Amino acid sequence: GAERHSRRSLPAISTCLPSVTSPFPMSAPPSEQMKASGTRSRQKVPLGAGRSQLDWIRLANAAPRRQFAGAVSATELRAHATREDCWMAVRGVVYDFTKYVEYHPGGEVIMEAAGMDGTELFDEYHSWVNVEGFLKNFVVGFYDPNK
């Protein structure tokens, strides 16, 4: 015959986890938590229809891979610092952010790093983001500030 298994009662999950205290009250919004931690707060802006991050992923994945330029100098990078022609170096790689600007959840703030090495600013807000993944078809070249 079939064996019956009895259900045993398990301890409440709170008794299994270590006690953790947060420096932020549970009701503090993320923007307040960021201010308390010393980073600038992120401001999201309303984006137009068809400009969500999922829309960007669809567009980026369908885009043809651009021609690899090799080493990009600081002088060349600075020449691409407008909304219509926006390059930025992040973690040693130069990307063409031009098409992404209108999809950026923070709006025009992205232009603060246009035409320059934006690694520090990028990592301040997006250290967990895989920039190589979401801009893989927009790689211009490697950043060589000494070229």
Short mmCIF file of C-alpha atoms in Angstrom, two decimals:
data_model
loop_
_atom_site.label_atom_id
_atom_site.label_comp_id
_atom_site.label_asym_id
_atom_site.label_seq_id
_atom_site.Cartn_x
_atom_site.Cartn_y
_atom_site.Cartn_z
CA GLY A 1 0.00 0.00 0.00
CA ALA A 2 0.82 3.64 -0.28
CA GLU A 3 2.68 5.19 2.61
CA ARG A 4 1.20 8.31 4.14
CA HIS A 5 3.52 11.10 5.14
CA SER A 6 2.45 13.33 7.92
CA ARG A 7 3.03 17.03 7.67
CA ARG A 8 5.31 18.29 10.37
CA SER A 9 5.09 21.84 11.41
CA LEU A 10 8.11 23.94 10.53
CA PRO A 11 9.43 26.83 12.62
CA ALA A 12 8.50 30.32 11.48
CA ILE A 13 11.03 31.66 9.00
CA SER A 14 11.85 34.57 11.31
CA THR A 15 13.31 32.12 13.82
CA CYS A 16 15.68 30.69 11.17
CA LEU A 17 17.16 33.97 9.96
CA PRO A 18 19.74 36.07 11.75
CA SER A 19 18.56 39.36 13.16
CA VAL A 20 19.40 42.20 10.79
CA THR A 21 18.91 45.83 11.59
CA SER A 22 18.71 48.40 8.85
CA PRO A 23 19.97 51.97 9.24
CA PHE A 24 16.76 53.03 7.48
CA PRO A 25 13.24 52.76 8.82
CA MET A 26 11.10 50.41 6.74
CA SER A 27 8.98 53.35 5.64
CA ALA A 28 11.91 55.34 4.18
CA PRO A 29 11.63 55.57 0.39
CA PRO A 30 14.71 54.56 -1.64
CA SER A 31 15.48 58.21 -2.45
CA GLU A 32 15.79 58.95 1.29
CA GLN A 33 17.92 55.87 1.78
CA MET A 34 20.26 57.04 -1.00
CA LYS A 35 20.53 60.53 0.51
CA ALA A 36 21.40 58.99 3.86
CA SER A 37 24.08 56.82 2.27
CA GLY A 38 25.81 59.82 0.69
CA THR A 39 24.86 59.33 -2.96
CA ARG A 40 22.79 61.72 -4.99
CA SER A 41 19.16 60.72 -5.34
CA ARG A 42 18.06 59.38 -8.68
CA GLN A 43 15.25 61.21 -10.38
CA LYS A 44 13.26 59.24 -12.93
CA VAL A 45 11.47 61.16 -15.63
CA PRO A 46 8.33 60.18 -17.52
CA LEU A 47 9.25 58.69 -20.87
CA GLY A 48 7.11 58.80 -23.98
CA ALA A 49 5.14 55.85 -25.28
CA GLY A 50 7.37 53.14 -26.66
CA ARG A 51 10.38 54.29 -24.61
CA SER A 52 10.46 51.73 -21.79
CA GLN A 53 13.53 49.65 -20.98
CA LEU A 54 11.84 46.67 -22.65
CA ASP A 55 11.36 48.77 -25.78
CA TRP A 56 15.07 49.63 -25.66
CA ILE A 57 16.06 45.96 -25.33
CA ARG A 58 13.98 45.09 -28.40
CA LEU A 59 15.53 47.94 -30.42
CA ALA A 60 19.08 47.25 -29.22
CA ASN A 61 18.90 43.53 -29.95
CA ALA A 62 17.57 44.19 -33.45
CA ALA A 63 20.18 46.87 -34.24
CA PRO A 64 23.08 45.89 -36.47
CA ARG A 65 26.43 45.76 -34.70
CA ARG A 66 28.40 48.90 -35.52
CA GLN A 67 31.89 48.80 -37.03
CA PHE A 68 34.58 48.48 -34.36
CA ALA A 69 36.88 51.52 -34.47
CA GLY A 70 39.71 50.16 -32.30
CA ALA A 71 41.25 52.67 -29.90
CA VAL A 72 39.34 55.91 -29.33
CA SER A 73 41.28 58.92 -28.02
CA ALA A 74 39.98 61.45 -25.49
CA THR A 75 39.99 64.06 -28.30
CA GLU A 76 37.83 61.88 -30.52
CA LEU A 77 35.51 61.02 -27.63
CA ARG A 78 34.99 64.73 -26.82
CA ALA A 79 33.89 65.32 -30.43
CA HIS A 80 30.78 63.20 -29.75
CA ALA A 81 29.12 65.10 -26.91
CA THR A 82 25.71 66.12 -28.23
CA ARG A 83 22.29 64.55 -27.91
CA GLU A 84 22.41 63.78 -31.64
CA ASP A 85 25.88 62.20 -31.43
CA CYS A 86 26.55 60.89 -27.92
CA TRP A 87 29.53 58.67 -27.18
CA MET A 88 30.64 57.75 -23.68
CA ALA A 89 33.39 55.58 -22.25
CA VAL A 90 32.33 53.18 -19.51
CA ARG A 91 34.80 50.76 -17.91
CA GLY A 92 37.33 51.18 -20.73
CA VAL A 93 34.93 50.73 -23.64
CA VAL A 94 33.44 53.52 -25.76
CA TYR A 95 29.75 53.15 -26.55
CA ASP A 96 27.49 55.12 -28.85
CA PHE A 97 24.68 56.17 -26.49
CA THR A 98 22.93 58.34 -29.11
CA LYS A 99 19.86 56.14 -29.57
CA TYR A 100 19.69 55.27 -25.88
CA VAL A 101 19.41 58.87 -24.60
CA GLU A 102 15.64 59.02 -25.19
CA TYR A 103 15.19 55.70 -23.34
CA HIS A 104 17.24 56.68 -20.29
CA PRO A 105 14.95 56.57 -17.22
CA GLY A 106 16.83 59.53 -15.70
CA GLY A 107 16.27 61.67 -18.79
CA GLU A 108 18.83 64.20 -19.94
CA VAL A 109 21.10 63.69 -16.91
CA ILE A 110 22.88 61.10 -19.05
CA MET A 111 24.32 64.00 -21.05
CA GLU A 112 26.52 64.95 -18.06
CA ALA A 113 28.95 62.26 -19.22
CA ALA A 114 28.54 62.69 -22.99
CA GLY A 115 31.85 62.82 -24.82
CA MET A 116 33.89 61.71 -21.82
CA ASP A 117 34.77 58.82 -19.55
CA GLY A 118 31.51 58.36 -17.66
CA THR A 119 32.61 55.33 -15.64
CA GLU A 120 32.52 57.05 -12.27
CA LEU A 121 29.09 58.60 -12.84
CA PHE A 122 27.74 55.39 -14.38
CA ASP A 123 28.97 53.27 -11.47
CA GLU A 124 27.60 55.72 -8.91
CA TYR A 125 24.07 55.03 -10.14
CA HIS A 126 24.29 51.79 -12.11
CA SER A 127 27.12 49.67 -10.70
CA TRP A 128 24.97 46.54 -11.02
CA VAL A 129 24.06 47.21 -14.68
CA ASN A 130 25.63 45.07 -17.39
CA VAL A 131 26.44 47.89 -19.81
CA GLU A 132 28.08 45.39 -22.16
CA GLY A 133 24.76 43.57 -22.45
CA PHE A 134 22.42 46.46 -23.09
CA LEU A 135 24.77 48.30 -25.48
CA LYS A 136 26.53 45.33 -27.10
CA ASN A 137 25.61 46.43 -30.63
CA PHE A 138 26.74 50.00 -29.96
CA VAL A 139 30.41 49.43 -29.08
CA VAL A 140 32.60 52.01 -30.82
CA GLY A 141 35.99 50.81 -29.54
CA PHE A 142 38.34 50.77 -26.59
CA TYR A 143 39.00 54.00 -24.71
CA ASP A 144 42.65 55.06 -24.88
CA PRO A 145 42.98 58.46 -23.17
CA ASN A 146 46.72 58.51 -24.02
CA LYS A 147 46.27 58.09 -27.77
#
